[in-house]
Amino acid sequence: MEQPLLIYNTLHRQKEVFKPLHAPHVGMYVCGPTVYGDPHLGHARPAITFDLLFRYLKHLGYQVRYVRNITDVGHLEHDADEGEDKIAKKARLEQLEPMEVAQYYANRYHDAMRALNVLPPSIEPQASGHIIEQIELVKEILKNGYAYESQGSVYFDVNKYNKDHHYGMLSGRNLDDVLNTTRELDGQEEKHNPADFALWKKAQPEHIMRWPSPWSDGFPGWHCECTAMGRKYLGAHFDIHGGGMDLVFPHHECEIAQAVASQGDDMVHYWMHNNMITINGQKMGKSLGNFITLEQFFTGQHEKLTQAYTPMTIRFFILQAHYRSTVDFSNEALQAAEKGLARLMDAIHELDNLKPSTASSVNVHALAAKCYEAMNDDLNSPIVIAHLFDGAKMVNNIAAGNDTISAEDLQELKDIFQLFAFDILGLKAENTSDAAREEAFGHVVDMLLEERAKAKANKDWATSDKIRNELTALGFEIKDGKERTEWKLNK
């Protein structure tokens, strides 16, 4: 491919040519879910965004090690350094073991990802399985003078770090901004500075999840896990770190500070962030209580939903917007996505019915080039979809006899749809359409039997026998009863 892949680097606020550190190998780390509740539409967006990147990098010939973590400890309420662990709180409310809660919701997350056709990552480490690595990270930061122990907890010294480096390089904030927006919380008197963040927290007596450390029985701070696990599986320097835009500050900002404080420089070459899913302009999230779970979308069981939406409708809906733009949820937008996806799939199915001609009146080669151009421009999936709709129009015109296509070009057109619609965008034909089709067939059979009943009542035996014989020939078994006629399909 002559055109290079450009991706937007949040660190420098611009698109940059993607150059792997150790081509053809690519290391990619993406922040996964905190597993204390069902996955919602907001979780689907980063999963689909970085699935798109994963698929495209592999198509370009890179050997990608994709690491996506599971947070099952240390993520406190309101993303703060005080309060209850989100998973432990759920465990207490439901009288379960914390790991029981984490496993249950991790399973639910995986089920939803499979439904959305999101490929599994190469490695999916859990925070609770890497306590030793996180303790070692804290030791390194302490040794280098950028952290301090206080009452059994260890805090990152943001002020000391900011004198030697720049705290806020990713988010564009300066320390004064951070201090002005930092909330005063109970228990923060053990910090030197309100902006300091926990690397290790001493567990209170009621805290269930705890591990021994040189400082106290406790648990790691939320930000430690990604720094420790990213370095363990991808090395001290790797290519891409991704996640939602809501993680830029404080989570990813703190990750950079931890990396620099422990090893002298940042581990990550390209920082990538998808934008938010919103409802009425407000971010969708568990903490705000305005979320709709993926299962609710799939079943239609939510007050804000007017119908159920298939997993592929959800995926198509998300891909119709560029990953760096916001997507505002509405039933109207999802219904439009549903219709658009159906049109695209109908055209793809029609490909097998096209009869090739000796020559083409359509330009198939330009279609592939345009799709590649859009993908190389920071994964511009909506433009790829627009080009695929141009391809669908091409198919429909050929089917209508308005255009012609050669056998060679027809094969190329099939290859383009296979590559971009299925392999890269990750769309797939859904089995739910088969169930809907069978239901429709059933209604047609019932309607024919009603017509047969009317014919019998009118003593029109010829029509009655014709309907029965035709249905029997198609494999239907008809049983006349005293009150109604029953049928079944002998498959």
mmCIF file of N, CA and C in Angstrom, residues 218-332:
data_model
loop_
_atom_site.group_PDB
_atom_site.id
_atom_site.type_symbol
_atom_site.label_atom_id
_atom_site.label_comp_id
_atom_site.label_asym_id
_atom_site.label_seq_id
_atom_site.Cartn_x
_atom_site.Cartn_y
_atom_site.Cartn_z
ATOM 1 N N GLY A 218 -3.284 -4.286 51.771
ATOM 2 C CA GLY A 218 -4.105 -3.324 51.033
ATOM 3 C C GLY A 218 -4.299 -3.752 49.596
ATOM 4 N N PHE A 219 -4.397 -2.765 48.707
ATOM 5 C CA PHE A 219 -4.678 -3.056 47.297
ATOM 6 C C PHE A 219 -4.069 -1.941 46.447
ATOM 7 N N PRO A 220 -3.787 -2.218 45.176
ATOM 8 C CA PRO A 220 -3.138 -1.212 44.337
ATOM 9 C C PRO A 220 -4.100 -0.116 43.916
ATOM 10 N N GLY A 221 -3.558 1.061 43.634
ATOM 11 C CA GLY A 221 -4.353 2.135 43.057
ATOM 12 C C GLY A 221 -4.795 1.755 41.652
ATOM 13 N N TRP A 222 -5.901 2.334 41.219
ATOM 14 C CA TRP A 222 -6.509 1.974 39.938
ATOM 15 C C TRP A 222 -5.539 2.156 38.764
ATOM 16 N N HIS A 223 -4.721 3.212 38.806
ATOM 17 C CA HIS A 223 -3.884 3.535 37.648
ATOM 18 C C HIS A 223 -2.704 2.576 37.475
ATOM 19 N N CYS A 224 -2.340 1.885 38.528
ATOM 20 C CA CYS A 224 -1.130 1.044 38.475
ATOM 21 C C CYS A 224 -1.260 -0.134 37.516
ATOM 22 N N GLU A 225 -2.443 -0.728 37.462
ATOM 23 C CA GLU A 225 -2.575 -2.000 36.744
ATOM 24 C C GLU A 225 -2.159 -1.896 35.285
ATOM 25 N N CYS A 226 -2.586 -0.818 34.589
ATOM 26 C CA CYS A 226 -2.298 -0.731 33.159
ATOM 27 C C CYS A 226 -0.815 -0.493 32.899
ATOM 28 N N THR A 227 -0.173 0.321 33.739
ATOM 29 C CA THR A 227 1.263 0.543 33.582
ATOM 30 C C THR A 227 2.026 -0.759 33.796
ATOM 31 N N ALA A 228 1.671 -1.479 34.857
ATOM 32 C CA ALA A 228 2.380 -2.717 35.190
ATOM 33 C C ALA A 228 2.134 -3.814 34.156
ATOM 34 N N MET A 229 0.880 -3.979 33.735
ATOM 35 C CA MET A 229 0.555 -5.061 32.802
ATOM 36 C C MET A 229 0.968 -4.723 31.376
ATOM 37 N N GLY A 230 0.884 -3.436 31.017
ATOM 38 C CA GLY A 230 1.362 -3.031 29.696
ATOM 39 C C GLY A 230 2.844 -3.328 29.542
ATOM 40 N N ARG A 231 3.619 -3.005 30.574
ATOM 41 C CA ARG A 231 5.067 -3.251 30.515
ATOM 42 C C ARG A 231 5.377 -4.742 30.529
ATOM 43 N N LYS A 232 4.608 -5.522 31.306
ATOM 44 C CA LYS A 232 4.867 -6.959 31.395
ATOM 45 C C LYS A 232 4.676 -7.657 30.048
ATOM 46 N N TYR A 233 3.599 -7.282 29.335
ATOM 47 C CA TYR A 233 3.253 -8.032 28.120
ATOM 48 C C TYR A 233 3.691 -7.365 26.825
ATOM 49 N N LEU A 234 3.998 -6.056 26.883
ATOM 50 C CA LEU A 234 4.384 -5.360 25.652
ATOM 51 C C LEU A 234 5.754 -4.707 25.730
ATOM 52 N N GLY A 235 6.383 -4.733 26.913
ATOM 53 C CA GLY A 235 7.715 -4.175 27.048
ATOM 54 C C GLY A 235 7.707 -2.745 27.547
ATOM 55 N N ALA A 236 8.896 -2.201 27.757
ATOM 56 C CA ALA A 236 9.044 -0.853 28.313
ATOM 57 C C ALA A 236 8.607 0.224 27.319
ATOM 58 N N HIS A 237 8.554 -0.120 26.040
ATOM 59 C CA HIS A 237 8.069 0.810 25.009
ATOM 60 C C HIS A 237 7.208 0.024 24.030
ATOM 61 N N PHE A 238 5.990 0.497 23.781
ATOM 62 C CA PHE A 238 5.139 -0.177 22.811
ATOM 63 C C PHE A 238 4.365 0.852 21.992
ATOM 64 N N ASP A 239 3.662 0.371 20.981
ATOM 65 C CA ASP A 239 3.152 1.260 19.936
ATOM 66 C C ASP A 239 1.909 2.057 20.317
ATOM 67 N N ILE A 240 0.849 1.371 20.718
ATOM 68 C CA ILE A 240 -0.472 2.017 20.840
ATOM 69 C C ILE A 240 -1.085 1.743 22.204
ATOM 70 N N HIS A 241 -1.628 2.785 22.816
ATOM 71 C CA HIS A 241 -2.461 2.628 24.008
ATOM 72 C C HIS A 241 -3.789 3.301 23.701
ATOM 73 N N GLY A 242 -4.887 2.550 23.849
ATOM 74 C CA GLY A 242 -6.195 3.082 23.521
ATOM 75 C C GLY A 242 -7.168 3.036 24.673
ATOM 76 N N GLY A 243 -8.270 3.731 24.484
ATOM 77 C CA GLY A 243 -9.341 3.744 25.477
ATOM 78 C C GLY A 243 -10.313 4.862 25.164
ATOM 79 N N GLY A 244 -11.319 5.005 26.003
ATOM 80 C CA GLY A 244 -12.297 6.072 25.835
ATOM 81 C C GLY A 244 -11.716 7.424 26.203
ATOM 82 N N MET A 245 -12.269 8.477 25.630
ATOM 83 C CA MET A 245 -11.781 9.834 25.879
ATOM 84 C C MET A 245 -11.915 10.229 27.348
ATOM 85 N N ASP A 246 -12.853 9.592 28.067
ATOM 86 C CA ASP A 246 -13.024 9.897 29.484
ATOM 87 C C ASP A 246 -11.844 9.407 30.322
ATOM 88 N N LEU A 247 -10.968 8.593 29.720
ATOM 89 C CA LEU A 247 -9.804 8.079 30.459
ATOM 90 C C LEU A 247 -8.557 8.949 30.296
ATOM 91 N N VAL A 248 -8.626 9.955 29.404
ATOM 92 C CA VAL A 248 -7.446 10.816 29.196
ATOM 93 C C VAL A 248 -6.983 11.394 30.530
ATOM 94 N N PHE A 249 -7.937 11.904 31.306
ATOM 95 C CA PHE A 249 -7.626 12.391 32.652
ATOM 96 C C PHE A 249 -8.699 11.877 33.609
ATOM 97 N N PRO A 250 -8.297 11.285 34.733
ATOM 98 C CA PRO A 250 -6.910 11.199 35.206
ATOM 99 C C PRO A 250 -6.165 9.919 34.799
ATOM 100 N N HIS A 251 -6.872 8.900 34.335
ATOM 101 C CA HIS A 251 -6.270 7.569 34.249
ATOM 102 C C HIS A 251 -5.019 7.532 33.373
ATOM 103 N N HIS A 252 -5.132 7.972 32.126
ATOM 104 C CA HIS A 252 -3.976 7.865 31.231
ATOM 105 C C HIS A 252 -2.896 8.892 31.563
ATOM 106 N N GLU A 253 -3.317 10.026 32.067
ATOM 107 C CA GLU A 253 -2.327 11.014 32.519
ATOM 108 C C GLU A 253 -1.472 10.431 33.640
ATOM 109 N N CYS A 254 -2.129 9.722 34.554
ATOM 110 C CA CYS A 254 -1.413 9.098 35.665
ATOM 111 C C CYS A 254 -0.533 7.933 35.179
ATOM 112 N N GLU A 255 -1.001 7.226 34.160
ATOM 113 C CA GLU A 255 -0.182 6.146 33.595
ATOM 114 C C GLU A 255 1.134 6.690 33.044
ATOM 115 N N ILE A 256 1.059 7.812 32.318
ATOM 116 C CA ILE A 256 2.281 8.421 31.774
ATOM 117 C C ILE A 256 3.214 8.812 32.914
ATOM 118 N N ALA A 257 2.650 9.452 33.947
ATOM 119 C CA ALA A 257 3.470 9.880 35.089
ATOM 120 C C ALA A 257 4.140 8.680 35.756
ATOM 121 N N GLN A 258 3.414 7.580 35.920
ATOM 122 C CA GLN A 258 3.974 6.374 36.543
ATOM 123 C C GLN A 258 5.100 5.782 35.698
ATOM 124 N N ALA A 259 4.893 5.773 34.389
ATOM 125 C CA ALA A 259 5.920 5.218 33.505
ATOM 126 C C ALA A 259 7.199 6.057 33.553
ATOM 127 N N VAL A 260 7.030 7.375 33.438
ATOM 128 C CA VAL A 260 8.200 8.267 33.450
ATOM 129 C C VAL A 260 8.901 8.202 34.804
ATOM 130 N N ALA A 261 8.107 8.180 35.888
ATOM 131 C CA ALA A 261 8.689 8.151 37.238
ATOM 132 C C ALA A 261 9.424 6.843 37.512
ATOM 133 N N SER A 262 9.005 5.762 36.886
ATOM 134 C CA SER A 262 9.626 4.465 37.162
ATOM 135 C C SER A 262 10.771 4.135 36.219
ATOM 136 N N GLN A 263 10.665 4.550 34.943
ATOM 137 C CA GLN A 263 11.702 4.148 33.982
ATOM 138 C C GLN A 263 12.341 5.310 33.229
ATOM 139 N N GLY A 264 11.867 6.550 33.479
ATOM 140 C CA GLY A 264 12.513 7.713 32.879
ATOM 141 C C GLY A 264 11.851 8.260 31.633
ATOM 142 N N ASP A 265 10.962 7.470 30.995
ATOM 143 C CA ASP A 265 10.254 7.970 29.815
ATOM 144 C C ASP A 265 8.918 7.244 29.675
ATOM 145 N N ASP A 266 8.058 7.782 28.786
ATOM 146 C CA ASP A 266 6.744 7.173 28.586
ATOM 147 C C ASP A 266 6.905 5.879 27.804
ATOM 148 N N MET A 267 6.039 4.929 28.077
ATOM 149 C CA MET A 267 6.090 3.647 27.394
ATOM 150 C C MET A 267 5.422 3.697 26.033
ATOM 151 N N VAL A 268 4.494 4.635 25.838
ATOM 152 C CA VAL A 268 3.575 4.580 24.702
ATOM 153 C C VAL A 268 3.977 5.556 23.596
ATOM 154 N N HIS A 269 3.912 5.079 22.348
ATOM 155 C CA HIS A 269 4.250 5.905 21.187
ATOM 156 C C HIS A 269 3.022 6.667 20.684
ATOM 157 N N TYR A 270 1.887 5.979 20.555
ATOM 158 C CA TYR A 270 0.650 6.604 20.062
ATOM 159 C C TYR A 270 -0.460 6.396 21.098
ATOM 160 N N TRP A 271 -1.038 7.516 21.561
ATOM 161 C CA TRP A 271 -2.200 7.451 22.443
ATOM 162 C C TRP A 271 -3.445 7.698 21.600
ATOM 163 N N MET A 272 -4.403 6.752 21.630
ATOM 164 C CA MET A 272 -5.621 6.869 20.814
ATOM 165 C C MET A 272 -6.854 6.802 21.709
ATOM 166 N N HIS A 273 -7.836 7.650 21.419
ATOM 167 C CA HIS A 273 -9.040 7.708 22.248
ATOM 168 C C HIS A 273 -10.294 7.850 21.402
ATOM 169 N N ASN A 274 -11.259 6.988 21.678
ATOM 170 C CA ASN A 274 -12.568 7.136 21.034
ATOM 171 C C ASN A 274 -13.427 8.102 21.845
ATOM 172 N N ASN A 275 -14.346 8.758 21.148
ATOM 173 C CA ASN A 275 -15.237 9.704 21.816
ATOM 174 C C ASN A 275 -16.403 8.964 22.468
ATOM 175 N N MET A 276 -17.290 9.721 23.074
ATOM 176 C CA MET A 276 -18.327 9.159 23.931
ATOM 177 C C MET A 276 -19.616 8.828 23.172
ATOM 178 N N ILE A 277 -20.365 7.883 23.751
ATOM 179 C CA ILE A 277 -21.777 7.702 23.411
ATOM 180 C C ILE A 277 -22.563 8.585 24.373
ATOM 181 N N THR A 278 -23.483 9.379 23.838
ATOM 182 C CA THR A 278 -24.249 10.279 24.700
ATOM 183 C C THR A 278 -25.750 9.995 24.594
ATOM 184 N N ILE A 279 -26.463 10.376 25.621
ATOM 185 C CA ILE A 279 -27.931 10.363 25.620
ATOM 186 C C ILE A 279 -28.372 11.781 25.965
ATOM 187 N N ASN A 280 -29.050 12.419 25.039
ATOM 188 C CA ASN A 280 -29.449 13.827 25.212
ATOM 189 C C ASN A 280 -28.244 14.702 25.543
ATOM 190 N N GLY A 281 -27.117 14.404 24.892
ATOM 191 C CA GLY A 281 -25.925 15.219 25.050
ATOM 192 C C GLY A 281 -25.087 14.909 26.269
ATOM 193 N N GLN A 282 -25.520 13.973 27.119
ATOM 194 C CA GLN A 282 -24.774 13.624 28.328
ATOM 195 C C GLN A 282 -24.123 12.265 28.166
ATOM 196 N N LYS A 283 -22.877 12.134 28.610
ATOM 197 C CA LYS A 283 -22.151 10.872 28.494
ATOM 198 C C LYS A 283 -22.945 9.717 29.114
ATOM 199 N N MET A 284 -22.975 8.600 28.390
ATOM 200 C CA MET A 284 -23.626 7.405 28.923
ATOM 201 C C MET A 284 -22.641 6.692 29.845
ATOM 202 N N GLY A 285 -23.075 6.367 31.063
ATOM 203 C CA GLY A 285 -22.177 5.668 31.973
ATOM 204 C C GLY A 285 -22.906 5.118 33.177
ATOM 205 N N LYS A 286 -22.291 4.089 33.788
ATOM 206 C CA LYS A 286 -22.892 3.480 34.975
ATOM 207 C C LYS A 286 -23.004 4.485 36.114
ATOM 208 N N SER A 287 -21.943 5.301 36.281
ATOM 209 C CA SER A 287 -21.918 6.220 37.416
ATOM 210 C C SER A 287 -23.034 7.266 37.309
ATOM 211 N N LEU A 288 -23.478 7.582 36.085
ATOM 212 C CA LEU A 288 -24.539 8.572 35.901
ATOM 213 C C LEU A 288 -25.924 7.932 35.893
ATOM 214 N N GLY A 289 -25.968 6.604 35.797
ATOM 215 C CA GLY A 289 -27.238 5.894 35.840
ATOM 216 C C GLY A 289 -28.097 6.084 34.599
ATOM 217 N N ASN A 290 -27.507 6.559 33.503
ATOM 218 C CA ASN A 290 -28.289 6.826 32.289
ATOM 219 C C ASN A 290 -27.953 5.836 31.163
ATOM 220 N N PHE A 291 -27.416 4.699 31.534
ATOM 221 C CA PHE A 291 -26.953 3.755 30.522
ATOM 222 C C PHE A 291 -28.053 2.765 30.134
ATOM 223 N N ILE A 292 -27.895 2.192 28.954
ATOM 224 C CA ILE A 292 -28.743 1.101 28.478
ATOM 225 C C ILE A 292 -27.808 -0.066 28.189
ATOM 226 N N THR A 293 -28.047 -1.203 28.825
ATOM 227 C CA THR A 293 -27.136 -2.330 28.641
ATOM 228 C C THR A 293 -27.282 -2.900 27.241
ATOM 229 N N LEU A 294 -26.253 -3.607 26.804
ATOM 230 C CA LEU A 294 -26.303 -4.221 25.478
ATOM 231 C C LEU A 294 -27.401 -5.271 25.400
ATOM 232 N N GLU A 295 -27.590 -6.014 26.482
ATOM 233 C CA GLU A 295 -28.654 -7.017 26.490
ATOM 234 C C GLU A 295 -30.017 -6.348 26.325
ATOM 235 N N GLN A 296 -30.201 -5.180 26.940
ATOM 236 C CA GLN A 296 -31.466 -4.456 26.788
ATOM 237 C C GLN A 296 -31.675 -4.006 25.340
ATOM 238 N N PHE A 297 -30.588 -3.618 24.669
ATOM 239 C CA PHE A 297 -30.701 -3.286 23.251
ATOM 240 C C PHE A 297 -31.110 -4.515 22.449
ATOM 241 N N PHE A 298 -30.496 -5.662 22.780
ATOM 242 C CA PHE A 298 -30.757 -6.882 22.010
ATOM 243 C C PHE A 298 -32.181 -7.407 22.230
ATOM 244 N N THR A 299 -32.763 -7.124 23.406
ATOM 245 C CA THR A 299 -34.114 -7.621 23.714
ATOM 246 C C THR A 299 -35.188 -6.545 23.572
ATOM 247 N N GLY A 300 -34.770 -5.267 23.573
ATOM 248 C CA GLY A 300 -35.728 -4.159 23.508
ATOM 249 C C GLY A 300 -36.363 -3.835 24.846
ATOM 250 N N GLN A 301 -35.852 -4.435 25.935
ATOM 251 C CA GLN A 301 -36.467 -4.277 27.257
ATOM 252 C C GLN A 301 -35.891 -3.080 28.016
ATOM 253 N N HIS A 302 -36.248 -1.894 27.582
ATOM 254 C CA HIS A 302 -35.850 -0.668 28.290
ATOM 255 C C HIS A 302 -36.833 0.429 27.911
ATOM 256 N N GLU A 303 -37.142 1.285 28.864
ATOM 257 C CA GLU A 303 -38.171 2.306 28.644
ATOM 258 C C GLU A 303 -37.812 3.273 27.521
ATOM 259 N N LYS A 304 -36.513 3.461 27.267
ATOM 260 C CA LYS A 304 -36.100 4.396 26.213
ATOM 261 C C LYS A 304 -36.084 3.752 24.827
ATOM 262 N N LEU A 305 -36.299 2.436 24.772
ATOM 263 C CA LEU A 305 -36.231 1.725 23.497
ATOM 264 C C LEU A 305 -37.635 1.450 22.961
ATOM 265 N N THR A 306 -37.822 1.696 21.671
ATOM 266 C CA THR A 306 -39.116 1.411 21.037
ATOM 267 C C THR A 306 -39.129 0.026 20.396
ATOM 268 N N GLN A 307 -37.960 -0.638 20.326
ATOM 269 C CA GLN A 307 -37.869 -1.963 19.722
ATOM 270 C C GLN A 307 -36.532 -2.591 20.114
ATOM 271 N N ALA A 308 -36.354 -3.855 19.764
ATOM 272 C CA ALA A 308 -35.065 -4.522 19.944
ATOM 273 C C ALA A 308 -34.171 -4.218 18.743
ATOM 274 N N TYR A 309 -32.850 -4.210 18.981
ATOM 275 C CA TYR A 309 -31.883 -3.973 17.916
ATOM 276 C C TYR A 309 -30.861 -5.104 17.922
ATOM 277 N N THR A 310 -30.541 -5.617 16.756
ATOM 278 C CA THR A 310 -29.598 -6.731 16.675
ATOM 279 C C THR A 310 -28.181 -6.252 16.970
ATOM 280 N N PRO A 311 -27.295 -7.157 17.377
ATOM 281 C CA PRO A 311 -25.895 -6.770 17.608
ATOM 282 C C PRO A 311 -25.247 -6.104 16.396
ATOM 283 N N MET A 312 -25.561 -6.588 15.185
ATOM 284 C CA MET A 312 -24.948 -5.983 13.996
ATOM 285 C C MET A 312 -25.497 -4.589 13.720
ATOM 286 N N THR A 313 -26.748 -4.331 14.101
ATOM 287 C CA THR A 313 -27.280 -2.967 13.988
ATOM 288 C C THR A 313 -26.503 -2.038 14.909
ATOM 289 N N ILE A 314 -26.215 -2.508 16.127
ATOM 290 C CA ILE A 314 -25.425 -1.714 17.087
ATOM 291 C C ILE A 314 -24.028 -1.462 16.540
ATOM 292 N N ARG A 315 -23.402 -2.501 16.010
ATOM 293 C CA ARG A 315 -22.042 -2.346 15.471
ATOM 294 C C ARG A 315 -22.043 -1.359 14.298
ATOM 295 N N PHE A 316 -22.997 -1.513 13.397
ATOM 296 C CA PHE A 316 -23.093 -0.636 12.228
ATOM 297 C C PHE A 316 -23.362 0.804 12.664
ATOM 298 N N PHE A 317 -24.224 0.971 13.657
ATOM 299 C CA PHE A 317 -24.538 2.298 14.208
ATOM 300 C C PHE A 317 -23.268 2.990 14.714
ATOM 301 N N ILE A 318 -22.440 2.260 15.417
ATOM 302 C CA ILE A 318 -21.203 2.829 15.963
ATOM 303 C C ILE A 318 -20.202 3.135 14.853
ATOM 304 N N LEU A 319 -20.085 2.244 13.876
ATOM 305 C CA LEU A 319 -19.122 2.443 12.789
ATOM 306 C C LEU A 319 -19.541 3.540 11.824
ATOM 307 N N GLN A 320 -20.813 3.907 11.833
ATOM 308 C CA GLN A 320 -21.284 4.978 10.950
ATOM 309 C C GLN A 320 -20.750 6.348 11.355
ATOM 310 N N ALA A 321 -20.214 6.445 12.558
ATOM 311 C CA ALA A 321 -19.598 7.695 13.014
ATOM 312 C C ALA A 321 -18.095 7.475 13.152
ATOM 313 N N HIS A 322 -17.308 8.503 12.881
ATOM 314 C CA HIS A 322 -15.868 8.393 13.098
ATOM 315 C C HIS A 322 -15.599 8.208 14.588
ATOM 316 N N TYR A 323 -14.604 7.398 14.923
ATOM 317 C CA TYR A 323 -14.397 7.037 16.337
ATOM 318 C C TYR A 323 -14.086 8.235 17.218
ATOM 319 N N ARG A 324 -13.615 9.357 16.640
ATOM 320 C CA ARG A 324 -13.295 10.528 17.462
ATOM 321 C C ARG A 324 -14.454 11.511 17.576
ATOM 322 N N SER A 325 -15.593 11.182 16.970
ATOM 323 C CA SER A 325 -16.770 12.056 17.085
ATOM 324 C C SER A 325 -17.738 11.464 18.102
ATOM 325 N N THR A 326 -18.555 12.308 18.696
ATOM 326 C CA THR A 326 -19.566 11.806 19.636
ATOM 327 C C THR A 326 -20.703 11.148 18.855
ATOM 328 N N VAL A 327 -21.366 10.226 19.505
ATOM 329 C CA VAL A 327 -22.531 9.559 18.920
ATOM 330 C C VAL A 327 -23.670 9.704 19.916
ATOM 331 N N ASP A 328 -24.737 10.369 19.495
ATOM 332 C CA ASP A 328 -25.872 10.570 20.395
ATOM 333 C C ASP A 328 -26.919 9.503 20.118
ATOM 334 N N PHE A 329 -27.275 8.769 21.156
ATOM 335 C CA PHE A 329 -28.254 7.703 21.016
ATOM 336 C C PHE A 329 -29.638 8.264 20.748
ATOM 337 N N SER A 330 -30.357 7.630 19.811
ATOM 338 C CA SER A 330 -31.796 7.843 19.639
ATOM 339 C C SER A 330 -32.348 6.636 18.904
ATOM 340 N N ASN A 331 -33.618 6.338 19.116
ATOM 341 C CA ASN A 331 -34.250 5.242 18.393
ATOM 342 C C ASN A 331 -34.259 5.521 16.896
ATOM 343 N N GLU A 332 -34.452 6.787 16.533
ATOM 344 C CA GLU A 332 -34.487 7.137 15.114
ATOM 345 C C GLU A 332 -33.147 6.840 14.444
#
